[in-house]
């Protein structure tokens, strides 16, 4: 019954009346994918947008420069737990299809002047909340903005 194919999941859907050239179905995951692609295109094509994002990222880093260091100092058990869990994860990596892991978690510091992370798809595990027990992981795309923009991906 759907007249179009979703550009993300490939399933058929009927575009809503007000958006005749709708490319993505209404599933939340597909809408997220639409926004993600939109932002990637925007970053690729719009130097002003790119610069603004880089500035925002830098400001955030300045505000949070000591965040992880302080957090680790005040949560030694968190750090130890993370190390143990990371070792465990390194032992059974069954999820290496898309990208390298951000390791080790305890040393992760996005605010280094030299950013140790390259643009790409990463697995993100929430540091707090129910995710810690269930080990839910999300795939996130990271685009490094501050060291010049690389076009890969
Ligand atoms: Zn879809």
Short mmCIF file of C-alpha atoms and ligand atoms in Angstrom, two decimals:
data_model
loop_
_atom_site.label_atom_id
_atom_site.label_comp_id
_atom_site.label_asym_id
_atom_site.label_seq_id
_atom_site.Cartn_x
_atom_site.Cartn_y
_atom_site.Cartn_z
CA UNK A 1 0.00 0.00 0.00
CA UNK A 2 2.93 2.35 0.55
CA UNK A 3 3.94 4.21 -2.54
CA UNK A 4 7.54 5.03 -1.64
CA UNK A 5 10.57 3.27 -0.28
CA UNK A 6 12.18 4.65 2.84
CA UNK A 7 15.72 5.85 2.14
CA UNK A 8 16.85 4.38 5.45
CA UNK A 9 15.09 1.08 6.11
CA UNK A 10 13.97 0.38 2.55
CA UNK A 11 10.42 -0.45 3.54
CA UNK A 12 7.43 0.94 1.72
CA UNK A 13 5.48 3.77 3.26
CA UNK A 14 2.94 6.39 2.33
CA UNK A 15 4.28 9.91 2.51
CA UNK A 16 2.19 12.15 4.66
CA UNK A 17 -0.08 14.47 2.80
CA UNK A 18 1.80 17.63 3.63
CA UNK A 19 5.20 16.29 2.64
CA UNK A 20 4.74 14.83 -0.82
CA UNK A 21 8.44 14.22 -1.46
CA UNK A 22 9.08 12.61 1.91
CA UNK A 23 12.11 10.31 1.65
CA UNK A 24 12.05 8.57 5.01
CA UNK A 25 9.28 6.73 6.77
CA UNK A 26 8.09 7.87 10.18
CA UNK A 27 9.89 5.28 12.29
CA UNK A 28 12.00 7.06 14.92
CA UNK A 29 15.16 5.28 13.80
CA UNK A 30 14.61 6.39 10.23
CA UNK A 31 13.92 9.95 11.28
CA UNK A 32 17.13 9.92 13.29
CA UNK A 33 18.94 8.63 10.26
CA UNK A 34 17.41 11.43 8.18
CA UNK A 35 18.66 14.06 10.62
CA UNK A 36 22.07 12.42 10.82
CA UNK A 37 22.45 12.48 7.05
CA UNK A 38 21.18 16.01 6.92
CA UNK A 39 23.80 17.13 9.42
CA UNK A 40 26.56 15.27 7.63
CA UNK A 41 25.65 16.96 4.38
CA UNK A 42 25.43 20.29 6.11
CA UNK A 43 28.87 19.80 7.62
CA UNK A 44 30.25 18.84 4.26
CA UNK A 45 28.81 21.74 2.35
CA UNK A 46 28.44 24.64 4.70
CA UNK A 47 31.73 26.07 6.00
CA UNK A 48 29.89 28.45 8.35
CA UNK A 49 27.94 25.65 9.93
CA UNK A 50 31.16 23.67 10.26
CA UNK A 51 32.92 26.58 11.92
CA UNK A 52 30.01 27.13 14.30
CA UNK A 53 29.99 23.50 15.30
CA UNK A 54 33.72 23.56 15.89
CA UNK A 55 33.43 26.66 18.06
CA UNK A 56 30.60 25.11 20.04
CA UNK A 57 32.65 21.97 20.57
CA UNK A 58 35.65 24.00 21.70
CA UNK A 59 33.53 26.02 24.13
CA UNK A 60 32.05 22.86 25.54
CA UNK A 61 35.55 21.50 26.04
CA UNK A 62 36.67 24.64 27.80
CA UNK A 63 33.72 24.45 30.14
CA UNK A 64 34.29 20.77 30.82
CA UNK A 65 38.05 20.62 30.69
CA UNK A 66 38.44 18.98 34.07
CA UNK A 67 35.21 17.12 34.03
CA UNK A 68 36.53 13.60 33.51
CA UNK A 69 39.61 14.06 35.65
CA UNK A 70 37.49 15.30 38.57
CA UNK A 71 34.86 12.70 37.99
CA UNK A 72 37.44 9.93 38.12
CA UNK A 73 39.04 11.37 41.26
CA UNK A 74 35.73 11.53 43.05
CA UNK A 75 34.54 8.14 41.78
CA UNK A 76 37.45 5.72 42.18
CA UNK A 77 35.15 2.72 42.14
CA UNK A 78 33.65 3.91 38.89
CA UNK A 79 37.10 4.04 37.37
CA UNK A 80 38.04 0.60 38.63
CA UNK A 81 34.77 -0.87 37.44
CA UNK A 82 35.26 0.65 34.03
CA UNK A 83 38.76 -0.74 33.73
CA UNK A 84 37.58 -4.21 34.59
CA UNK A 85 34.70 -3.99 32.20
CA UNK A 86 36.87 -2.65 29.44
CA UNK A 87 39.28 -5.53 29.87
CA UNK A 88 36.34 -7.88 29.64
CA UNK A 89 35.13 -6.18 26.49
CA UNK A 90 38.54 -6.30 24.93
CA UNK A 91 38.57 -10.04 25.51
CA UNK A 92 35.37 -10.70 23.67
CA UNK A 93 35.00 -8.22 20.94
CA UNK A 94 32.06 -9.40 18.98
CA UNK A 95 31.08 -5.98 17.82
CA UNK A 96 34.00 -4.86 15.77
CA UNK A 97 32.19 -4.78 12.47
CA UNK A 98 31.93 -1.04 12.16
CA UNK A 99 34.60 0.72 14.12
CA UNK A 100 37.29 0.73 16.75
CA UNK A 101 36.21 1.09 20.35
CA UNK A 102 37.03 4.21 22.25
CA UNK A 103 39.52 2.73 24.66
CA UNK A 104 40.37 2.89 27.39
CA UNK A 105 37.24 4.54 28.71
CA UNK A 106 38.82 5.88 31.86
CA UNK A 107 41.38 7.85 29.91
CA UNK A 108 38.96 9.16 27.37
CA UNK A 109 39.33 12.90 27.18
CA UNK A 110 37.71 14.68 24.29
CA UNK A 111 39.31 17.95 25.27
CA UNK A 112 42.90 17.15 24.57
CA UNK A 113 44.53 19.52 22.19
CA UNK A 114 45.47 16.55 20.14
CA UNK A 115 42.25 14.71 19.61
CA UNK A 116 42.92 10.96 19.74
CA UNK A 117 39.70 10.19 17.95
CA UNK A 118 39.07 10.12 14.25
CA UNK A 119 35.74 10.66 12.61
CA UNK A 120 33.75 7.50 12.27
CA UNK A 121 31.12 5.28 13.79
CA UNK A 122 31.58 4.30 17.41
CA UNK A 123 29.88 2.25 20.02
CA UNK A 124 28.68 4.39 22.91
CA UNK A 125 27.82 2.99 26.31
CA UNK A 126 26.12 5.35 28.78
CA UNK A 127 28.17 5.94 31.90
CA UNK A 128 25.11 6.28 34.11
CA UNK A 129 21.56 5.16 34.33
CA UNK A 130 20.01 1.83 33.51
CA UNK A 131 22.43 1.31 30.66
CA UNK A 132 25.14 0.47 33.12
CA UNK A 133 23.37 -2.65 34.28
CA UNK A 134 22.00 -3.69 30.95
CA UNK A 135 25.11 -2.72 29.01
CA UNK A 136 23.05 -1.12 26.31
CA UNK A 137 25.17 0.26 23.55
CA UNK A 138 24.40 2.77 20.89
CA UNK A 139 26.07 3.41 17.61
CA UNK A 140 27.09 7.02 17.31
CA UNK A 141 28.81 8.88 14.59
CA UNK A 142 31.60 11.18 15.65
CA UNK A 143 32.82 13.93 13.42
CA UNK A 144 36.01 15.60 14.50
CA UNK A 145 35.57 19.28 13.83
CA UNK A 146 38.44 21.11 15.44
CA UNK A 147 41.38 19.73 13.51
CA UNK A 148 40.21 20.60 10.08
CA UNK A 149 37.47 18.66 8.51
CA UNK A 150 38.18 15.32 6.97
CA UNK A 151 35.92 14.22 4.23
CA UNK A 152 35.98 10.55 4.88
CA UNK A 153 32.96 8.54 5.75
ZN1 LIG B 1 12.20 3.68 7.32
#
